Tab-separated table of C-alpha atoms in Angstrom:
chain	number	residue	atom	x	y	z
A	164	ASN	CA	154.552	64.511	21.692
A	165	ASP	CA	154.654	67.180	18.408
A	166	ILE	CA	153.623	70.544	18.875
A	167	LYS	CA	152.679	72.620	16.021
A	168	VAL	CA	154.072	76.170	16.157
A	169	ARG	CA	153.370	79.175	13.989
A	170	PHE	CA	155.076	82.010	13.722
A	171	SER	CA	154.080	85.292	12.112
A	172	THR	CA	155.687	88.962	12.500
A	173	ASN	CA	155.873	91.627	9.999
A	174	PHE	CA	159.479	92.486	10.677
A	175	VAL	CA	161.646	91.862	8.230
A	176	ALA	CA	164.871	93.803	8.578
A	177	ASN	CA	167.753	91.975	10.599
A	178	ARG	CA	168.059	94.628	13.843
A	179	LEU	CA	165.270	95.732	16.866
A	180	PRO	CA	165.302	99.794	17.412
A	181	PHE	CA	165.971	98.838	21.104
A	182	SER	CA	169.211	98.579	23.618
A	183	PHE	CA	170.464	96.033	23.985
A	184	ASP	CA	168.525	96.144	27.325
A	185	ILE	CA	165.337	96.363	25.958
A	186	LYS	CA	166.071	93.281	23.532
A	187	HIS	CA	168.490	90.863	25.929
A	188	GLN	CA	164.922	91.054	29.142
A	189	LEU	CA	162.626	90.562	26.099
A	190	LEU	CA	164.338	87.065	24.306
A	191	LEU	CA	164.840	86.055	28.665
A	192	ALA	CA	161.182	86.592	29.215
A	193	TYR	CA	160.693	84.931	25.806
A	194	LYS	CA	162.336	81.989	27.033
A	195	GLU	CA	160.221	82.494	30.006
A	196	ILE	CA	157.139	81.395	28.376
A	197	LEU	CA	158.274	78.558	25.408
A	198	GLY	CA	159.738	77.103	28.621
A	199	ASN	CA	156.377	77.628	31.024
A	200	ILE	CA	154.258	76.309	28.121
A	201	LEU	CA	156.937	72.549	27.726
A	202	LYS	CA	156.986	72.495	31.704
A	203	HIS	CA	153.372	72.825	32.397
A	204	THR	CA	151.229	71.986	29.769
A	205	TYR	CA	150.420	69.341	26.970
A	206	SER	CA	150.227	71.730	24.262
A	207	GLU	CA	148.709	71.155	20.568
A	208	SER	CA	150.117	74.295	18.970
A	209	VAL	CA	151.504	77.709	19.478
A	210	GLU	CA	151.462	80.976	17.872
A	211	ILE	CA	154.519	83.238	18.321
A	212	ASN	CA	152.597	87.068	16.480
A	213	LEU	CA	155.757	89.734	16.574
A	214	ASN	CA	154.339	92.794	15.270
A	215	PHE	CA	155.868	96.645	15.119
A	216	ARG	CA	153.102	99.003	14.849
A	217	THR	CA	155.683	102.263	14.545
A	218	ARG	CA	159.129	101.869	13.931
A	219	HIS	CA	159.183	101.901	18.284
A	220	GLN	CA	156.316	99.789	19.429
A	221	LEU	CA	155.986	96.186	19.291
A	222	VAL	CA	153.682	93.883	20.308
A	223	LEU	CA	154.788	89.918	20.866
A	224	SER	CA	152.019	87.579	21.346
A	225	VAL	CA	152.135	84.067	21.937
A	226	LYS	CA	149.115	81.919	22.603
A	227	ASN	CA	149.316	77.914	23.734
A	228	LEU	CA	146.580	76.121	22.257
A	229	PHE	CA	146.922	72.782	24.386
A	230	SER	CA	144.751	69.357	26.073
A	231	GLU	CA	145.204	69.573	29.482
A	232	ARG	CA	147.239	71.161	32.437
A	233	LYS	CA	150.255	69.274	32.995
A	234	THR	CA	149.538	67.562	36.945
A	235	ASP	CA	152.694	66.210	38.114
A	236	VAL	CA	154.321	70.130	37.501
A	237	ALA	CA	153.648	71.901	40.161
A	238	SER	CA	152.652	75.801	39.973
A	239	ASN	CA	153.268	79.329	41.884
A	240	GLY	CA	152.990	81.561	39.576
A	241	GLN	CA	156.862	82.250	39.653
A	242	GLY	CA	157.222	81.759	35.754
A	243	LEU	CA	154.535	84.421	35.192
A	244	GLU	CA	156.266	87.215	37.462
A	245	ASN	CA	158.754	86.702	37.219
A	246	ILE	CA	158.038	88.181	33.261
A	247	ARG	CA	156.457	91.059	34.825
A	248	GLN	CA	159.188	92.020	36.404
A	249	ARG	CA	161.674	91.953	33.081
A	250	ILE	CA	159.183	93.733	30.889
A	251	ASN	CA	158.354	96.203	33.526
A	252	ARG	CA	161.690	96.704	34.094
A	253	ILE	CA	162.381	98.013	30.577
A	254	GLY	CA	158.979	99.735	30.528
A	255	GLY	CA	156.535	97.482	29.163
A	256	ASP	CA	153.942	95.762	29.819
A	257	VAL	CA	151.692	92.377	30.152
A	258	ASN	CA	148.863	90.490	29.649
A	259	ILE	CA	147.954	87.652	30.079
A	260	GLU	CA	144.449	85.698	29.495
A	261	GLU	CA	143.778	82.020	29.775
A	262	GLY	CA	140.784	80.131	29.125
A	263	PRO	CA	139.784	76.354	28.723
A	264	GLY	CA	142.307	74.331	27.170
A	265	GLU	CA	144.505	77.657	25.750
A	266	PHE	CA	147.053	80.337	27.441
A	267	ILE	CA	147.878	83.759	26.173
A	268	VAL	CA	150.829	85.896	27.462
A	269	THR	CA	151.171	89.184	25.166
A	270	ILE	CA	153.661	91.895	26.449
A	271	ARG	CA	153.866	95.403	24.787
A	272	LEU	CA	156.781	97.814	24.226
A	273	GLY	CA	157.645	101.185	23.107
A	274	GLN	CA	155.339	104.260	22.679
A	275	GLY	CA	151.707	103.764	23.222
A	276	LYS	CA	151.755	100.440	24.304
């Protein structure tokens, strides 16, 4: 099953202005989001948007557009809870939006989130 992936960012340099722990927790949350997409849906396209609003504020949004949910895989919400805990631990917040055929996870870190 092919998944179209679109990645956009306004980040040019190769360094994030955040501590190792923040980058590590963000990477683990991102990995969990992508893993949940593959595990729980028949995804058609994924839009990943990483934007810096200021030097110390970032927004990561992952939008999954899917044809249907997988019925043979149990879902207990633990993956989303893991994401929330990781991001809350580093001072960020997580917003989850769900609609027919789409699921969007948005992570905000930094000042003015």
